[in-house]
Coordinates of C-alpha atoms in Angstrom, one line a residue:
M1 CA -46.0 35.5 20.8
V2 CA -45.3 37.5 24.0
N3 CA -44.7 36.6 27.6
E4 CA -47.8 34.8 29.2
T5 CA -46.9 35.8 32.8
K6 CA -50.0 36.9 34.7
L7 CA -50.4 40.7 35.1
P8 CA -49.9 42.1 38.4
S9 CA -52.4 44.1 40.0
T10 CA -50.6 47.3 39.7
A11 CA -48.3 48.6 36.8
H12 CA -44.7 48.1 37.0
F13 CA -42.0 49.6 35.1
G14 CA -38.5 48.8 34.3
H15 CA -35.5 50.7 35.4
E16 CA -34.9 52.1 31.8
G17 CA -38.5 53.5 31.6
Q18 CA -39.9 50.7 29.5
L19 CA -42.9 48.7 30.4
S20 CA -41.3 45.7 32.3
S21 CA -41.4 42.3 30.6
H22 CA -43.7 40.8 33.4
T23 CA -46.6 43.1 32.2
S24 CA -46.6 41.5 28.9
V25 CA -49.5 39.7 27.6
A26 CA -50.2 36.9 25.4
P27 CA -52.5 38.2 22.4
E28 CA -53.1 34.7 21.3
L29 CA -54.9 34.2 24.5
L30 CA -56.9 37.5 24.3
S31 CA -59.8 38.0 26.7
A32 CA -61.8 41.1 27.5
P33 CA -59.9 44.2 28.4
A34 CA -58.3 43.6 32.0
F35 CA -55.7 45.4 33.9
L36 CA -53.6 48.3 34.0
S37 CA -53.7 50.9 36.8
K38 CA -53.9 54.5 36.0
V39 CA -50.6 56.3 35.5
N40 CA -50.0 60.2 35.0
K41 CA -47.1 59.4 32.4
L42 CA -46.4 56.5 30.0
P43 CA -42.6 55.9 30.6
L44 CA -41.0 55.5 27.1
S45 CA -37.4 55.8 26.2
P46 CA -35.5 56.0 22.9
K47 CA -35.2 52.0 22.9
D48 CA -38.8 51.8 22.3
R49 CA -40.7 51.4 19.1
V50 CA -44.3 52.3 18.9
L51 CA -46.6 50.9 16.1
V52 CA -50.1 52.5 15.7
L53 CA -52.6 50.7 13.6
A54 CA -55.3 52.7 12.1
V55 CA -58.2 51.8 9.9
H56 CA -59.1 55.4 8.7
P57 CA -57.2 58.8 8.7
D58 CA -58.5 60.4 11.9
D59 CA -58.4 57.6 14.0
E60 CA -54.6 58.1 15.1
S61 CA -55.5 61.6 16.3
L62 CA -58.7 60.7 18.1
S63 CA -57.4 57.7 19.9
A64 CA -53.7 58.0 20.4
G65 CA -52.7 61.7 19.8
G66 CA -51.4 61.8 23.4
L67 CA -49.7 58.7 23.5
I68 CA -47.9 59.6 20.1
Q69 CA -46.7 62.8 21.6
H70 CA -45.5 61.0 24.7
A71 CA -43.5 58.6 22.7
V72 CA -42.0 61.3 20.2
A73 CA -41.1 63.5 23.4
R74 CA -39.2 60.6 24.8
G75 CA -37.3 59.9 21.6
A76 CA -39.1 56.6 21.0
Q77 CA -39.6 55.6 17.3
V78 CA -43.3 55.7 16.0
R79 CA -44.6 54.2 13.0
V80 CA -48.3 54.8 11.8
I81 CA -50.0 52.5 9.4
F82 CA -53.4 53.2 7.9
L83 CA -55.2 50.2 6.5
T84 CA -57.3 52.4 4.2
N85 CA -57.3 56.0 3.2
G86 CA -60.8 56.6 4.0
D87 CA -62.2 57.2 0.4
N88 CA -65.5 55.5 1.0
N89 CA -66.8 58.4 3.0
P90 CA -69.8 59.3 1.0
W91 CA -71.6 61.7 3.2
P92 CA -69.1 64.1 4.3
Q93 CA -67.9 64.2 0.7
R94 CA -71.4 64.9 -0.5
Y95 CA -71.7 67.7 1.9
V96 CA -68.3 69.3 1.3
E97 CA -68.3 69.0 -2.4
R98 CA -71.9 69.6 -3.1
R99 CA -72.3 66.6 -5.1
W100 CA -74.8 63.7 -4.9
R101 CA -73.3 61.2 -7.3
I102 CA -69.8 59.8 -6.4
D103 CA -67.6 57.8 -8.8
A104 CA -64.4 55.9 -8.5
A105 CA -62.6 59.0 -9.6
D106 CA -64.2 61.1 -6.9
R107 CA -63.5 58.5 -4.1
A108 CA -59.8 58.4 -5.2
R109 CA -59.4 62.2 -4.9
W110 CA -61.3 62.3 -1.5
G111 CA -58.9 59.5 -0.3
K112 CA -55.7 61.5 -1.4
R113 CA -57.2 64.4 0.5
R114 CA -57.7 62.5 3.6
E115 CA -54.1 61.1 3.3
S116 CA -52.9 64.6 3.3
E117 CA -54.8 65.5 6.2
A118 CA -53.5 62.6 8.2
R119 CA -49.9 63.4 7.4
A120 CA -50.6 67.2 8.4
A121 CA -52.1 65.9 11.7
L122 CA -49.2 63.4 12.6
A123 CA -46.8 66.2 11.6
R124 CA -48.2 68.1 14.7
F125 CA -47.1 65.4 16.8
G126 CA -43.6 65.1 15.4
V127 CA -44.0 62.0 13.5
R128 CA -41.8 61.9 10.3
R129 CA -43.4 61.6 7.0
E130 CA -41.6 58.4 6.0
A131 CA -42.9 56.7 9.2
I132 CA -46.3 56.9 7.7
S133 CA -47.8 54.1 5.5
F134 CA -51.1 53.7 3.7
W135 CA -52.0 50.1 2.9
H136 CA -55.0 51.1 0.6
Y137 CA -57.2 48.2 1.7
P138 CA -61.0 48.8 0.7
D139 CA -62.7 51.3 3.1
Q140 CA -65.6 49.6 4.9
G141 CA -64.2 46.4 3.5
I142 CA -62.1 44.9 6.4
T143 CA -64.9 42.7 7.8
A144 CA -65.4 41.3 4.3
L145 CA -61.6 40.7 4.1
L146 CA -61.7 39.0 7.4
L147 CA -64.6 36.7 6.5
G148 CA -63.0 35.9 3.2
G149 CA -59.9 34.6 5.1
G150 CA -57.8 37.6 5.2
S151 CA -54.7 35.7 4.5
E152 CA -52.9 38.5 2.6
L153 CA -53.6 41.2 5.4
I154 CA -52.7 38.8 8.3
E155 CA -49.5 38.0 6.4
N156 CA -48.7 41.8 5.9
L157 CA -49.4 42.4 9.6
S158 CA -47.2 39.6 10.6
N159 CA -44.4 40.7 8.3
E160 CA -44.5 44.3 9.6
I161 CA -44.4 43.1 13.1
N162 CA -41.6 40.8 12.5
Q163 CA -39.5 43.2 10.7
W164 CA -39.9 46.3 12.6
R165 CA -40.1 44.6 15.9
P166 CA -42.3 47.1 18.0
T167 CA -42.2 47.2 21.8
V168 CA -45.6 48.9 21.9
I169 CA -48.6 48.1 19.5
V170 CA -51.6 50.4 19.5
A171 CA -54.6 49.0 17.9
P172 CA -58.4 49.2 17.7
S173 CA -60.4 47.2 20.2
R174 CA -62.4 44.2 19.2
Y175 CA -65.3 45.8 21.1
D176 CA -65.6 48.8 18.8
L177 CA -68.9 49.0 17.0
H178 CA -67.4 50.1 13.7
P179 CA -67.1 46.8 11.6
D180 CA -63.8 47.8 10.3
H181 CA -62.3 48.5 13.6
S182 CA -63.3 45.3 15.3
A183 CA -62.3 43.4 12.2
L184 CA -58.7 44.8 12.4
A185 CA -58.5 43.7 16.0
V186 CA -59.4 40.1 15.2
L187 CA -57.0 40.2 12.1
L188 CA -54.1 41.4 14.4
R189 CA -54.8 38.7 16.9
F190 CA -54.3 36.1 14.1
A191 CA -51.1 37.9 12.8
L192 CA -49.7 37.8 16.5
S193 CA -50.3 34.1 16.7
R194 CA -48.3 33.2 13.8
D195 CA -44.9 31.4 14.4
G196 CA -41.8 33.6 14.7
L197 CA -43.3 36.4 16.7
D198 CA -41.8 35.1 19.9
E199 CA -38.5 36.3 18.8
I200 CA -39.6 40.0 19.4
R201 CA -41.0 39.9 22.9
P202 CA -41.7 41.6 25.1
F203 CA -44.1 43.9 23.4
H204 CA -47.5 45.3 24.6
L205 CA -50.7 45.5 23.1
L206 CA -52.7 48.7 23.9
E207 CA -56.3 48.9 22.5
Y208 CA -58.4 51.9 21.9
L209 CA -62.0 52.3 21.6
V210 CA -63.6 55.0 19.1
H211 CA -67.0 53.9 18.4
S212 CA -69.2 52.7 21.3
R213 CA -72.5 53.4 23.1
G214 CA -70.7 54.4 26.2
E215 CA -70.9 51.2 28.1
E216 CA -68.4 50.3 30.8
Q217 CA -65.8 48.1 29.4
A218 CA -64.8 45.1 31.5
G219 CA -61.4 45.0 33.2
E220 CA -59.0 47.7 34.1
F221 CA -57.0 50.1 31.9
L222 CA -54.2 52.3 31.2
E223 CA -54.9 56.1 31.7
I224 CA -52.5 58.4 30.2
S225 CA -52.7 62.1 31.4
L226 CA -52.0 65.0 28.9
S227 CA -50.8 68.4 29.8
P228 CA -52.8 71.5 28.6
E229 CA -50.4 72.0 25.8
E230 CA -50.7 68.3 24.8
V231 CA -54.4 68.5 24.7
D232 CA -54.2 71.8 22.7
R233 CA -51.6 70.0 20.3
K234 CA -54.2 67.0 19.9
R235 CA -57.0 69.6 19.3
K236 CA -55.1 71.1 16.5
A237 CA -54.2 67.8 15.0
I238 CA -58.0 66.6 15.0
L239 CA -58.8 70.0 13.2
C240 CA -56.2 68.9 10.4
H241 CA -59.0 66.5 9.5
E242 CA -61.0 69.1 7.6
T243 CA -63.0 66.8 5.6
Q244 CA -64.6 65.5 8.8
M245 CA -65.2 68.7 10.5
A246 CA -68.2 69.7 8.5
L247 CA -70.4 66.9 9.9
S248 CA -68.5 65.8 12.9
R249 CA -66.8 68.7 14.3
G250 CA -68.2 68.5 17.9
R251 CA -68.0 64.7 18.0
F252 CA -64.3 64.7 17.1
L253 CA -63.2 67.6 19.2
A254 CA -64.6 65.7 22.3
F255 CA -61.7 63.4 21.8
A256 CA -59.3 66.2 22.8
Q257 CA -59.4 65.5 26.7
P258 CA -56.9 65.5 29.3
T259 CA -56.7 61.6 29.5
E260 CA -56.5 58.9 26.9
I261 CA -57.5 55.5 28.0
F262 CA -56.2 52.0 26.6
T263 CA -57.2 48.6 27.6
V264 CA -54.7 45.8 27.6
S265 CA -55.3 42.2 26.3
T266 CA -54.5 39.5 28.9
S267 CA -53.8 35.8 29.2
T268 CA -56.8 35.0 31.4
G269 CA -58.2 32.7 28.9
H270 CA -61.7 33.8 28.9
D271 CA -64.1 36.4 27.7
D272 CA -65.2 38.7 30.5
S273 CA -68.0 40.1 28.4
P274 CA -71.4 39.3 30.0
R275 CA -72.7 37.9 26.6
F276 CA -70.7 34.5 26.9
A277 CA -71.2 32.5 30.0
S278 CA -69.5 29.4 28.9
A279 CA -68.1 27.3 26.0
K280 CA -67.8 23.6 26.6
L281 CA -67.3 20.5 24.4
V282 CA -70.2 17.9 24.4
G283 CA -69.6 14.9 22.1
F284 CA -68.6 16.2 18.8
S285 CA -70.4 19.5 19.5
L286 CA -69.2 22.8 20.7
H287 CA -71.9 24.4 23.1
L288 CA -71.7 28.3 23.3
E289 CA -73.8 29.7 26.1
I290 CA -74.9 33.1 25.1
G291 CA -77.1 36.0 26.3
R292 CA -80.5 36.2 24.7
L293 CA -80.4 36.3 21.1
A294 CA -82.6 38.3 18.6
L295 CA -84.8 36.0 16.4
T296 CA -83.1 37.4 13.2
G297 CA -79.7 38.3 12.3
T298 CA -76.2 36.7 11.6
I299 CA -73.6 35.3 13.7
F300 CA -70.0 35.1 12.4
F301 CA -67.2 32.7 13.7
A302 CA -63.6 33.2 12.8
A303 CA -60.6 31.2 13.9
E304 CA -57.3 30.0 12.5
T305 CA -56.5 26.4 12.3
A306 CA -53.5 24.3 10.9
D307 CA -55.5 23.7 7.9
G308 CA -56.1 27.3 7.1
P309 CA -58.7 29.8 8.1
V310 CA -62.1 29.0 9.4
R311 CA -64.9 31.5 8.7
L312 CA -68.6 30.4 9.5
S313 CA -71.8 32.2 9.0
L314 CA -75.2 31.4 10.8
E315 CA -78.3 33.0 10.0
L316 CA -80.5 33.3 13.2
T317 CA -84.3 32.0 13.0
S318 CA -87.1 31.4 15.2
R319 CA -86.6 27.6 14.5
S320 CA -84.4 25.3 16.6
Y321 CA -81.8 25.1 14.0
A322 CA -80.1 27.5 11.6
G323 CA -78.1 26.8 8.5
L324 CA -74.3 27.0 8.9
Y325 CA -72.3 28.2 5.9
D326 CA -68.7 28.6 4.9
A327 CA -68.3 32.3 4.7
I328 CA -65.3 32.0 2.4
T329 CA -66.9 29.8 -0.2
G330 CA -70.6 30.0 0.7
D331 CA -70.9 26.4 0.8
F332 CA -73.5 24.8 3.2
K333 CA -71.7 23.0 6.1
G334 CA -74.6 21.7 8.1
D335 CA -76.9 22.9 10.7
A336 CA -76.3 24.4 14.1
R337 CA -78.7 23.8 16.9
L338 CA -80.4 26.9 18.6
V339 CA -81.4 26.0 22.2
R340 CA -83.3 29.1 23.5
G341 CA -83.9 29.5 27.2
Q342 CA -85.4 32.0 29.6
A343 CA -82.1 34.0 30.6
V344 CA -79.7 32.6 28.0
D345 CA -79.5 30.8 24.6
E346 CA -77.1 28.2 23.3
I347 CA -75.5 27.6 20.0
H348 CA -74.5 24.0 19.4
L349 CA -71.8 23.9 16.5
P350 CA -69.9 20.8 15.0
A351 CA -66.5 21.0 16.7
E352 CA -64.9 19.4 13.8
F353 CA -64.9 22.7 12.1
F354 CA -62.3 23.9 14.6
P355 CA -59.3 21.3 14.7
G356 CA -56.5 22.5 17.1
V357 CA -58.2 25.9 17.8
R358 CA -57.9 27.4 21.4
N359 CA -59.6 30.9 20.4
I360 CA -62.8 31.4 18.3
F361 CA -64.1 35.0 17.8
V362 CA -67.8 35.4 17.3
K363 CA -69.7 38.4 16.2
V364 CA -73.4 39.1 15.9
A365 CA -73.9 41.3 12.9
S366 CA -76.4 44.1 12.9
S367 CA -79.4 43.5 10.8
R368 CA -80.1 47.3 10.6
G369 CA -77.8 50.2 10.4
F370 CA -74.0 50.4 9.9
F371 CA -72.7 49.9 13.3
D372 CA -72.7 46.6 14.9
R373 CA -74.6 45.6 18.1
A374 CA -71.3 44.8 19.5
G375 CA -67.8 43.9 18.3
W376 CA -66.0 40.5 18.3
W377 CA -66.4 38.2 21.5
L378 CA -63.8 35.6 22.4
V379 CA -64.6 31.8 23.1
H380 CA -61.5 30.4 24.8
L381 CA -61.5 26.7 24.7
S382 CA -60.0 25.1 27.9
P383 CA -56.8 22.9 27.4
A384 CA -58.7 19.7 27.6
D385 CA -61.2 20.7 24.9
F386 CA -58.5 22.2 22.9
A387 CA -56.7 18.7 23.0
V388 CA -59.9 16.8 22.3
I389 CA -60.8 19.0 19.2
G390 CA -57.4 18.3 17.6
R391 CA -57.2 15.5 15.1
Q392 CA -55.8 12.7 17.4
G393 CA -57.9 13.6 20.4
R394 CA -61.2 14.0 18.4
A395 CA -61.2 10.3 17.5
K396 CA -61.0 9.0 21.2
L397 CA -64.6 10.5 21.8
E398 CA -67.4 8.2 21.6
P399 CA -70.0 10.0 19.2
R400 CA -73.5 10.6 20.4
V401 CA -75.6 8.1 18.3
C402 CA -79.0 8.3 17.1
C403 CA -80.5 5.2 15.6
V404 CA -83.5 5.3 13.1
I405 CA -85.4 2.0 12.4
P406 CA -88.3 2.2 9.9
C407 CA -90.8 -0.6 10.4
Y408 CA -93.8 -1.5 8.1
N409 CA -96.0 -4.7 9.1
L410 CA -93.2 -6.0 11.4
A411 CA -95.1 -6.7 14.5
G412 CA -93.5 -10.2 14.9
V413 CA -89.9 -9.0 14.9
C414 CA -89.3 -5.4 15.2
G415 CA -89.8 -5.3 18.9
P416 CA -86.7 -7.1 19.8
I417 CA -84.5 -5.2 17.2
V418 CA -85.7 -1.8 18.6
R419 CA -85.1 -3.0 22.3
A420 CA -81.6 -4.3 21.4
A421 CA -80.6 -1.1 19.4
A422 CA -81.6 1.1 22.5
D423 CA -78.7 -0.7 24.2
F424 CA -76.1 0.6 21.8
A425 CA -77.5 4.1 20.9
G426 CA -78.2 7.2 23.0
H427 CA -81.5 7.7 21.1
V428 CA -83.8 5.5 19.1
I429 CA -86.5 6.8 16.8
A430 CA -88.7 3.9 15.6
V431 CA -91.0 4.7 12.8
N432 CA -94.2 3.0 12.1
D433 CA -94.8 3.7 8.4
G434 CA -98.6 3.3 8.3
S435 CA -98.6 -0.3 9.3
G436 CA -101.8 -2.4 9.2
D437 CA -100.8 -5.0 11.9
E438 CA -99.9 -4.5 15.6
T439 CA -96.6 -2.8 14.9
E440 CA -97.7 0.5 16.4
S441 CA -98.7 -1.3 19.6
V442 CA -95.3 -3.3 19.8
L443 CA -93.2 -0.1 19.1
R444 CA -95.0 1.8 21.9
D445 CA -94.6 -1.1 24.4
V446 CA -90.8 -0.8 23.9
A447 CA -91.0 3.0 24.1
A448 CA -92.7 2.6 27.4
K449 CA -90.1 0.3 28.8
C450 CA -87.1 2.0 27.2
A451 CA -86.6 5.7 28.1
N452 CA -84.2 6.5 25.0
V453 CA -86.8 5.1 22.6
E454 CA -89.5 7.2 20.9
V455 CA -92.1 6.2 18.2
L456 CA -93.0 8.4 15.1
S457 CA -96.2 7.3 13.4
L458 CA -97.2 7.9 9.8
P459 CA -100.9 7.9 9.1
R460 CA -100.5 5.8 6.1
N461 CA -97.8 3.9 4.2
C462 CA -95.7 6.4 2.6
G463 CA -92.6 4.2 1.9
K464 CA -89.2 3.5 3.5
G465 CA -87.6 6.7 2.2
I466 CA -90.3 9.1 3.4
A467 CA -90.1 7.2 6.9
L468 CA -86.5 7.9 7.0
L469 CA -86.4 11.4 6.2
E470 CA -89.2 12.0 8.6
A471 CA -87.1 10.9 11.4
F472 CA -84.1 12.8 9.9
R473 CA -85.9 16.0 10.3
H474 CA -87.3 15.2 13.7
A475 CA -83.8 14.2 14.9
R476 CA -82.3 17.4 13.5
N477 CA -84.7 19.5 15.3
S478 CA -84.9 17.7 18.5
V479 CA -82.2 15.1 19.3
P480 CA -78.7 16.1 20.1
F481 CA -76.5 13.5 18.0
D482 CA -73.2 13.4 16.2
V483 CA -74.0 10.3 14.2
M484 CA -77.1 8.9 12.7
V485 CA -77.4 5.1 12.2
T486 CA -80.0 3.5 10.1
L487 CA -81.1 -0.3 10.1
D488 CA -83.9 -2.3 9.3
G489 CA -86.5 -3.6 11.6
D490 CA -86.8 -6.9 9.8
G491 CA -83.9 -8.6 11.5
Q492 CA -81.5 -8.3 8.6
H493 CA -79.1 -6.1 10.8
R494 CA -77.6 -6.8 14.0
P495 CA -77.9 -3.9 16.6
E496 CA -74.6 -4.8 18.1
D497 CA -72.9 -3.6 14.9
I498 CA -74.1 0.1 15.7
P499 CA -71.0 1.1 17.6
R500 CA -68.7 0.0 14.8
L501 CA -70.4 2.0 12.1
A502 CA -70.8 4.9 14.4
R503 CA -67.0 4.8 15.2
A504 CA -66.1 4.5 11.5
V505 CA -67.8 7.9 11.0
A506 CA -66.0 9.5 13.7
E507 CA -62.5 7.8 13.4
G508 CA -62.5 8.2 9.5
N509 CA -64.3 11.5 9.3
H510 CA -66.6 10.2 6.8
A511 CA -69.9 11.7 5.9
L512 CA -71.4 8.3 5.1
V513 CA -70.5 4.7 6.2
I514 CA -72.2 1.7 4.6
G515 CA -72.5 -1.7 6.3
E516 CA -71.3 -3.9 3.5
R517 CA -72.6 -7.3 3.5
L518 CA -69.8 -9.9 3.3
A519 CA -71.3 -13.2 2.3
R520 CA -73.2 -11.9 -0.9
E521 CA -73.8 -15.8 -1.8
K522 CA -76.1 -16.0 1.3
M523 CA -78.4 -13.3 -0.2
P524 CA -81.8 -14.6 -1.7
L525 CA -81.4 -15.0 -5.5
R526 CA -83.8 -12.1 -6.5
S527 CA -81.9 -9.9 -4.0
R528 CA -78.5 -10.9 -5.2
F529 CA -79.3 -10.3 -8.9
G530 CA -80.9 -6.8 -8.1
N531 CA -77.9 -5.8 -6.0
T532 CA -75.3 -7.0 -8.6
L533 CA -77.1 -5.3 -11.5
T534 CA -77.4 -2.0 -9.7
G535 CA -73.7 -2.2 -8.2
G536 CA -72.4 -2.8 -11.6
L537 CA -74.3 0.1 -13.2
M538 CA -73.1 2.3 -10.4
K539 CA -69.5 1.3 -10.9
L540 CA -69.7 2.3 -14.6
V541 CA -71.0 5.7 -13.8
Y542 CA -69.3 6.3 -10.4
P543 CA -66.1 4.1 -10.1
S544 CA -65.8 5.1 -6.5
A545 CA -69.1 3.8 -5.7
P546 CA -69.2 0.9 -3.2
T547 CA -70.4 -2.4 -4.3
D548 CA -73.2 -3.0 -2.1
T549 CA -75.5 0.1 -3.0
Q550 CA -78.6 -1.1 -1.3
S551 CA -77.6 -2.0 2.1
G552 CA -79.8 -0.2 4.6
Y553 CA -77.4 -0.4 7.5
R554 CA -75.9 2.9 7.2
A555 CA -74.2 5.6 9.4
F556 CA -74.3 9.3 8.7
H557 CA -72.4 12.4 10.1
R558 CA -74.8 14.9 11.5
N559 CA -73.9 17.5 8.8
F560 CA -74.6 15.0 6.0
V561 CA -78.0 14.3 7.7
C562 CA -78.8 17.9 7.7
E563 CA -77.7 18.1 3.9
I564 CA -79.9 15.0 3.0
V565 CA -83.0 16.9 4.6
E566 CA -82.5 19.9 2.6
K567 CA -81.8 18.2 -0.7
I568 CA -83.5 14.8 -0.9
R569 CA -87.3 14.7 -1.2
G570 CA -87.8 11.1 -0.3
G571 CA -89.8 8.2 -1.8
R572 CA -89.6 4.4 -1.4
Y573 CA -86.4 2.2 -1.8
E574 CA -84.8 4.5 -4.4
T575 CA -84.2 7.2 -1.7
E576 CA -81.3 5.2 -0.3
L577 CA -79.8 5.1 -3.7
E578 CA -80.4 8.9 -4.1
I579 CA -78.6 9.5 -0.5
L580 CA -75.6 7.5 -1.9
L581 CA -75.8 9.6 -5.3
L582 CA -75.8 12.8 -3.4
A583 CA -72.6 11.5 -1.4
L584 CA -70.9 10.7 -4.5
C585 CA -71.9 13.8 -6.5
R586 CA -70.7 16.0 -3.6
G587 CA -67.4 14.4 -3.3
K588 CA -68.3 13.2 0.3
S589 CA -66.0 10.7 2.2
I590 CA -67.7 7.2 2.1
G591 CA -66.5 4.4 4.4
L592 CA -67.3 0.8 4.4
V593 CA -67.6 -1.6 7.3
G594 CA -68.2 -5.4 6.9
I595 CA -71.4 -6.7 8.4
P596 CA -72.9 -10.2 8.3
T597 CA -75.3 -11.2 5.6
V598 CA -78.5 -12.1 7.5
Y599 CA -81.9 -12.9 5.9
L600 CA -84.8 -14.3 7.9
D601 CA -86.9 -17.1 6.2
G602 CA -85.7 -16.3 2.9
N603 CA -86.3 -12.5 3.3
R604 CA -90.1 -13.3 3.3
L605 CA -90.7 -10.0 5.5
S606 CA -89.4 -7.7 2.8
H607 CA -91.7 -5.4 1.1
F608 CA -89.4 -4.9 -1.8
R609 CA -91.4 -5.2 -5.1
P610 CA -88.8 -6.5 -7.7
I611 CA -90.2 -4.9 -10.8
I612 CA -91.8 -1.8 -9.6
D613 CA -89.1 -0.8 -6.9
S614 CA -86.4 -1.9 -9.2
W615 CA -87.7 0.5 -12.0
R616 CA -87.9 3.3 -9.3
I617 CA -84.3 2.6 -8.5
Y618 CA -82.9 2.6 -12.1
R619 CA -84.9 5.7 -13.0
T620 CA -83.3 7.6 -10.0
L621 CA -79.9 6.5 -11.3
F622 CA -80.5 7.6 -14.9
R623 CA -82.3 10.9 -13.5
W624 CA -79.2 11.9 -11.6
Q625 CA -76.9 11.0 -14.4
L626 CA -78.9 13.3 -16.8
K627 CA -79.1 16.2 -14.5
G628 CA -75.3 16.0 -13.8
D629 CA -75.9 16.7 -10.0

């Protein structure tokens, strides 16, 4: 990494004509373009090494033709790397070659032609042929590489910088509307943050913007003045890109101006883009406050962690939640909440996806047309949040707990249970499953006295599984929580154990934690027999299954709750077994917490039907085994 000294308000140059070390910046603390003052000449010397990174042939001439001329004239070494050779350029090729169908051989020929044009253009500036490299990554495919992890490209960029040791790096801006350009900008930041680059400081990262809608960029800039001869030379270099002249001559030649403008990444630690107002950690959730979002589209998140690359995608919807997917594997990761406001919207993400991350890059992909609505924005986490999201710090947070208590004809006992649960959970959802007694009235009375209790009422008795899933859906859409805890309303489970189960999820990073009853001999005979038989069958099929498969005292990570809602239809008592089977089949981490075995009056209040409900449970087990899911 480079020096992290704060930039001065005016440009300062060293005695030897190089940019002074205290104008160096920390690319791993990238923010919106900020600072450099205008200067007429960029003082470079034979000691400098200028690395120009371009995605396509012609980017080098359009964006940095003047800077390259200055570097060559002052004896600095210049190296130009093209990620692609621009072979996926169908419309100019169709026009120039008068053909509609373009196959792989045609694209390869076109790419070779564009390589020759780039070499001819750079020769105008005095860049040697051996200083030009084409890496032949897929044209219009750099964003896909980034979202797929981009490990090879990041490694190649890192190695190039380590080996060639540039003093100035010229690269695309992450605000560029061309997806390939902005993706290279993010990949470069990941490469610059790799270990070992601190040996090559100081160097300077100058960013150029080729595709924009003419908006003013935040921050100050470096402006390089070109002489009339240099402008003319740049114009002639642009004309070397003959394949692009047919359709873009006027647009390309408009870049041959007396000035070139570059922005410089800084170490201010936040994004000056007006779209992001804040990023904060709330519980185990990362809250991004963002300008008003469209109702449709895709948001991408990219970060590098100690465990490897993190690439996530989120499909925007008009609902209050959206599915979050791993962009590398395509796996469903959970839900993100969308909180829409009058002026700004918020996205709530599980912070666990970003362990040890300081910078998260975010992009709203265009739903129509080729160019993006904007490039990649930066979310910079504060040092405190950065420490918390790390593996050690995260476990110290108390998770936000939502408790679900299904109740059916429990008017005599459910009130104290729900009231006590409210003391140990941030939010309690009591579900009246179509009771025929005074359960509804009892629950409403508790909710009137406890602000964190709400009541869901089902019009008829649907079964425990349906009651649980209705509460899960409601919580996913309306309740901010990190951990969901379920317990029965008949007094079998002590509310004071809620924090133990919730902490077990957080500290053990489990998807599911089961309250395992310790004194099994205290169970009524019929319950003990059913549990023993079911547990034995489960162990035969799933050796890693817990012994107490029927315990209703459970804690769930929010992501697993979201997956349950998507995958489980719900029924009666078999639903809890089905949830356990889902966790086992998906390889979820399952934890156990010992709890007392409590049965009131021989379990008289239980509505479990030994024959019918046992059959439903065993049928569920066999069905899952047969379908292999």
